[in-house]
PDB file of C-alpha atoms in Angstrom:
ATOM      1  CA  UNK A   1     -10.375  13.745  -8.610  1.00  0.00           C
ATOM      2  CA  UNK A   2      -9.429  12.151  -5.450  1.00  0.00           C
ATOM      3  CA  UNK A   3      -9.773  13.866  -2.240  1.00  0.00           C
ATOM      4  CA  UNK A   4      -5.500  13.203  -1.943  1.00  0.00           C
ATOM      5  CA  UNK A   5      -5.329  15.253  -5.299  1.00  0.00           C
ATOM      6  CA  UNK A   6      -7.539  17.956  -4.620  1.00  0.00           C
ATOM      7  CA  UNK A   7      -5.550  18.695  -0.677  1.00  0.00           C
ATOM      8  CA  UNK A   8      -2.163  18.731  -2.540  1.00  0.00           C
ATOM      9  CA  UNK A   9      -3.446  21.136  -5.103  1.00  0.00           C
ATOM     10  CA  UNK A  10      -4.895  22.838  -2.283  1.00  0.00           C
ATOM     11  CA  UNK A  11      -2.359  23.370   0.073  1.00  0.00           C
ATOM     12  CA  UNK A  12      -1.068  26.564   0.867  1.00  0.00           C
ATOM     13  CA  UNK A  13       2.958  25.484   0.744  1.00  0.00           C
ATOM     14  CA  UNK A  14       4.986  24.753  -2.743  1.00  0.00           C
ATOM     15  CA  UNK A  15       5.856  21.469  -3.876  1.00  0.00           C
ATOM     16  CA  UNK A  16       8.644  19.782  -5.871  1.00  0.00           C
ATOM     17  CA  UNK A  17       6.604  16.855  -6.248  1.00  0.00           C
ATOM     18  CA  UNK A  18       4.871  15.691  -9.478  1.00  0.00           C
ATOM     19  CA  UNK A  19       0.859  15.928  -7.763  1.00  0.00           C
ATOM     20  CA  UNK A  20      -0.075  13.491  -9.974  1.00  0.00           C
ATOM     21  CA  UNK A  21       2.241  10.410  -8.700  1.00  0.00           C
ATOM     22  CA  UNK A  22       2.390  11.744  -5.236  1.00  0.00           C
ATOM     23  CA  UNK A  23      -1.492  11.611  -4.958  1.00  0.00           C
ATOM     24  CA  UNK A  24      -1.375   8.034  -6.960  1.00  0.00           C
ATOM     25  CA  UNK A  25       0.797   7.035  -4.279  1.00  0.00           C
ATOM     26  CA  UNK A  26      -1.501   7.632  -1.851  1.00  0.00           C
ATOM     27  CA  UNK A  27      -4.821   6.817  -2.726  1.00  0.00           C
ATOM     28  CA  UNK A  28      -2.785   3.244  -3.717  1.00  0.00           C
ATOM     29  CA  UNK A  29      -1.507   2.847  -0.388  1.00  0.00           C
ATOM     30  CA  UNK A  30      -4.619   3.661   1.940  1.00  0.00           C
ATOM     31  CA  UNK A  31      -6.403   1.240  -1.086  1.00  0.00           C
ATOM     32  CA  UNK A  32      -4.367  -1.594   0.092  1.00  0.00           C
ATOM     33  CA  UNK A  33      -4.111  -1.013   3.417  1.00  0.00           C
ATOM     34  CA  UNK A  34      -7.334  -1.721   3.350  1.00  0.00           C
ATOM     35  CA  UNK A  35      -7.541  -4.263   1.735  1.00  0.00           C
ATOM     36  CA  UNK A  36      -4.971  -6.354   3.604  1.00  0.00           C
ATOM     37  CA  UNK A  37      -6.874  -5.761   6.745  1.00  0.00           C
ATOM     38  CA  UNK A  38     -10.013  -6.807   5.018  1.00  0.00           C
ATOM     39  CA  UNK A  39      -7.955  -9.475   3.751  1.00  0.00           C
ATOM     40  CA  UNK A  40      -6.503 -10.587   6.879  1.00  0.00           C
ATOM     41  CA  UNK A  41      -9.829 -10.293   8.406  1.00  0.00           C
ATOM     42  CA  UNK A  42     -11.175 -13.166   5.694  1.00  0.00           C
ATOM     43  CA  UNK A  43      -8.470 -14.928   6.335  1.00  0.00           C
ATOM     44  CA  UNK A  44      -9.315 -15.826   9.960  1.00  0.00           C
ATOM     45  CA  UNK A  45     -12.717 -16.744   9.045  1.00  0.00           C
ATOM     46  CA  UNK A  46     -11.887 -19.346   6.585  1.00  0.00           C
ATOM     47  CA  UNK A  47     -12.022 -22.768   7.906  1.00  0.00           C
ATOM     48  CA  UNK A  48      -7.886 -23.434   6.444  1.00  0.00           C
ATOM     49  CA  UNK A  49      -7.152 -20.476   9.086  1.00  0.00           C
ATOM     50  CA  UNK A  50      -4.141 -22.716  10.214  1.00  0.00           C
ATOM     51  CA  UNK A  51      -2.701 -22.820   6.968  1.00  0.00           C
ATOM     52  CA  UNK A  52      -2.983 -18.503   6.209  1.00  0.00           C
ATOM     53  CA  UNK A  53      -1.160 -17.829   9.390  1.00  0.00           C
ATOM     54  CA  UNK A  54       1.650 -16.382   7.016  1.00  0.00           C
ATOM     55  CA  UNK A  55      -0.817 -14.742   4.697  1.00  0.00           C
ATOM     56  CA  UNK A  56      -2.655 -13.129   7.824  1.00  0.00           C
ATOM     57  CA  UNK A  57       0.954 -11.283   9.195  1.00  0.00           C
ATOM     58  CA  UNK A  58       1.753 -10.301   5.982  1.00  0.00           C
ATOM     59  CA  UNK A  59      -1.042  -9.018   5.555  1.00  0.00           C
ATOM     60  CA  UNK A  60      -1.514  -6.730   8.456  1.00  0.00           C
ATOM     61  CA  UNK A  61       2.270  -5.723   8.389  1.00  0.00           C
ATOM     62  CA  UNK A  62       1.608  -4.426   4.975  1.00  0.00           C
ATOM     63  CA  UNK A  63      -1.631  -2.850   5.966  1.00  0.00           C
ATOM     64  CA  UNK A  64       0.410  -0.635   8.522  1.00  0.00           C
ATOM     65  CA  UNK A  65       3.244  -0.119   6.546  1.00  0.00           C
ATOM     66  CA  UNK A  66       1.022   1.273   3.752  1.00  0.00           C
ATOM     67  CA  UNK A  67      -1.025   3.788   5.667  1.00  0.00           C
ATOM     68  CA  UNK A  68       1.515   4.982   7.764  1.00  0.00           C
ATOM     69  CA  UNK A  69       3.485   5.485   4.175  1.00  0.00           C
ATOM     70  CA  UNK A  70       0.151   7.533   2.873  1.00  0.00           C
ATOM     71  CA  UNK A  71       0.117   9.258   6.172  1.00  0.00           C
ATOM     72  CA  UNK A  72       3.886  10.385   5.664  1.00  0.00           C
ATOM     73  CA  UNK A  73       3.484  11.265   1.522  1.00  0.00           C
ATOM     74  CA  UNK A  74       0.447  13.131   3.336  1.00  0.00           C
ATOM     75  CA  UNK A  75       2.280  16.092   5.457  1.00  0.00           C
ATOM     76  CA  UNK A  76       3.400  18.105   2.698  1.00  0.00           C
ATOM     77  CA  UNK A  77       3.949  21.081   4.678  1.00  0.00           C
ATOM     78  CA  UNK A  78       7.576  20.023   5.463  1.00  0.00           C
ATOM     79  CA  UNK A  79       7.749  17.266   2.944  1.00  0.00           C
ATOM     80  CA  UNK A  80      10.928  15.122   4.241  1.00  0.00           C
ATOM     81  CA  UNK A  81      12.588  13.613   1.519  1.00  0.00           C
ATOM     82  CA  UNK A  82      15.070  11.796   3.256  1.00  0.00           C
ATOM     83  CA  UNK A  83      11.974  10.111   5.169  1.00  0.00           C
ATOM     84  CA  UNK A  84      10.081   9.632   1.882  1.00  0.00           C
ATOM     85  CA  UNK A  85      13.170   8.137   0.361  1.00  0.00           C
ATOM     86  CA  UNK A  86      13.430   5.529   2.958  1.00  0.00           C
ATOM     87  CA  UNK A  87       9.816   4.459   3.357  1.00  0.00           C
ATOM     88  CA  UNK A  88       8.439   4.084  -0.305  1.00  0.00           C
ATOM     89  CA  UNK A  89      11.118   0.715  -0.713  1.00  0.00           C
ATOM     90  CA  UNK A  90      10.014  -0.730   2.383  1.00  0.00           C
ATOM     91  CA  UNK A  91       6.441  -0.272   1.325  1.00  0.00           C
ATOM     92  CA  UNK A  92       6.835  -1.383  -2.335  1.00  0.00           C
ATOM     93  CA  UNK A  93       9.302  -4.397  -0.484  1.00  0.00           C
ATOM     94  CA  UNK A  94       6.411  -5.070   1.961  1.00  0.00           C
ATOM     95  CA  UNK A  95       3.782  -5.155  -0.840  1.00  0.00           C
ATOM     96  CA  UNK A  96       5.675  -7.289  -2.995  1.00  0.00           C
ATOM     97  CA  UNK A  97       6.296  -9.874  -0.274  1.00  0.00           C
ATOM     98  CA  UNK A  98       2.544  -9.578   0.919  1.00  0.00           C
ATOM     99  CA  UNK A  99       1.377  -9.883  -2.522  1.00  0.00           C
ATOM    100  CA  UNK A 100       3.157 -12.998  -3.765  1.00  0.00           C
ATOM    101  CA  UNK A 101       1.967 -14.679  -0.716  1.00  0.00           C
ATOM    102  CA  UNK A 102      -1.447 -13.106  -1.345  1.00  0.00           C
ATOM    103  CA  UNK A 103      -1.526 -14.191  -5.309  1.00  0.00           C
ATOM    104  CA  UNK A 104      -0.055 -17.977  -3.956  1.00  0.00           C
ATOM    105  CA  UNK A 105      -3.695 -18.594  -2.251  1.00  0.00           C
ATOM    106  CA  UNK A 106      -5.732 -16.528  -4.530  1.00  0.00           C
ATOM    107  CA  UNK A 107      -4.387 -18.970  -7.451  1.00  0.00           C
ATOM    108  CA  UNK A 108      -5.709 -21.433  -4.910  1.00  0.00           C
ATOM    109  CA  UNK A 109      -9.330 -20.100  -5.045  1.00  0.00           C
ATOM    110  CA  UNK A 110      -9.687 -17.840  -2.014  1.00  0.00           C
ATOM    111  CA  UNK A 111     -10.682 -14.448  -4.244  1.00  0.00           C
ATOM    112  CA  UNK A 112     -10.184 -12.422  -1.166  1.00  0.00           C
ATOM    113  CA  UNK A 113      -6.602 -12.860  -1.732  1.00  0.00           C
ATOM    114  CA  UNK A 114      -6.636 -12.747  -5.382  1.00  0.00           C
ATOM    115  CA  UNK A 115      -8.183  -9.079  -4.398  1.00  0.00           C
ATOM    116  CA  UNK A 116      -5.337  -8.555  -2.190  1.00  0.00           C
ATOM    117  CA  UNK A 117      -2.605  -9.512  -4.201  1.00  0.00           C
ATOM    118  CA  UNK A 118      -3.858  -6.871  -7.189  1.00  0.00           C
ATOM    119  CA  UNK A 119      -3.745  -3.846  -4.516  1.00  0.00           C
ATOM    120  CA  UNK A 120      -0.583  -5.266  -3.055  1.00  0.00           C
ATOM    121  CA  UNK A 121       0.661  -4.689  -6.905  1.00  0.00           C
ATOM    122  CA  UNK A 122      -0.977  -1.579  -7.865  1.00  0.00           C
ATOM    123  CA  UNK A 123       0.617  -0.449  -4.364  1.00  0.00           C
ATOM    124  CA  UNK A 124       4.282  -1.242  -5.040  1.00  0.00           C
ATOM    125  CA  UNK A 125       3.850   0.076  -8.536  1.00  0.00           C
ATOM    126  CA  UNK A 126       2.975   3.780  -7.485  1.00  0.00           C
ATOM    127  CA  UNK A 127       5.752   3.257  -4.385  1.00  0.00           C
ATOM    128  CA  UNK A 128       8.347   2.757  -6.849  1.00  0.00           C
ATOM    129  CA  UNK A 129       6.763   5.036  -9.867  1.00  0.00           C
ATOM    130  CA  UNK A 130       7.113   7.930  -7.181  1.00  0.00           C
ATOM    131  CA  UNK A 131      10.229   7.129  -5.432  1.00  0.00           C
ATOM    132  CA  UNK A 132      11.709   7.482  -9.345  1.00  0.00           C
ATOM    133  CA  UNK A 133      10.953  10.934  -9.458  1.00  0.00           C
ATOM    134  CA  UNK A 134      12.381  11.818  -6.349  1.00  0.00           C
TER     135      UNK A 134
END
């Protein structure tokens, strides 16, 4: 059991969320915000740097977009729907965009991005298997 899980069924306050796809949701999104900035961070040490320029913004705008996401689905005290409602598309958006780009130069050999792109995936998945249930 993740340590997401086990807060959220150990928080004082109710929830009308399923714990299962809210916790899903973020463990995926603080796994690839991670691993976009490790991504990125590979990225600038490859000796094509020039050529990942888009592949190293994407990948950092995704990195923040995810965590702050898992940082919002986090504060279940007052969970804000409305708030949740609007970030989990721009994340799964951000993840899709970021992992296409990702999957482009991991086809190309670079298995950092191959990496990526599968987080980037698993990512937008849980955004938009949550935002469903909403």
């Amino acid at each position: 059991m993740t340590f997401a899980r086990q807060l959220i069924l150990a928080h004082p306050g109710g929830l009308d969320v399923d714990a299962d796809a809210l916790s899903l949701c973020i463990d995926e999104c603080l796994s690839c915000g991670q691993a976009c900035t490790a991504c990125a961070d590979a990225c600038i040490a490859e000796d094509s740097v020039a050529d990942l320029r888009q592949c190293i913004y994407f990948c950092v705008h995704c990195a923040d977009i995810c965590e702050t996401t898992a940082r919002i689905l986090s504060r279940t005290a007052k969970f804000d729907l409305g708030l949740v409602r609007a970030m989990l598309p721009v994340c799964a958006a951000t993840c899709k965009y970021c992992g296409a780009e990702c999957k482009h130069h991991g086809e190309m050999g670079m298995r950092h991005c191959e990496i990526c792109a599968e987080a980037c995936r698993r990512c937008e998945e849980a955004c938009q298997a949550l935002l469903a249930l909403l």
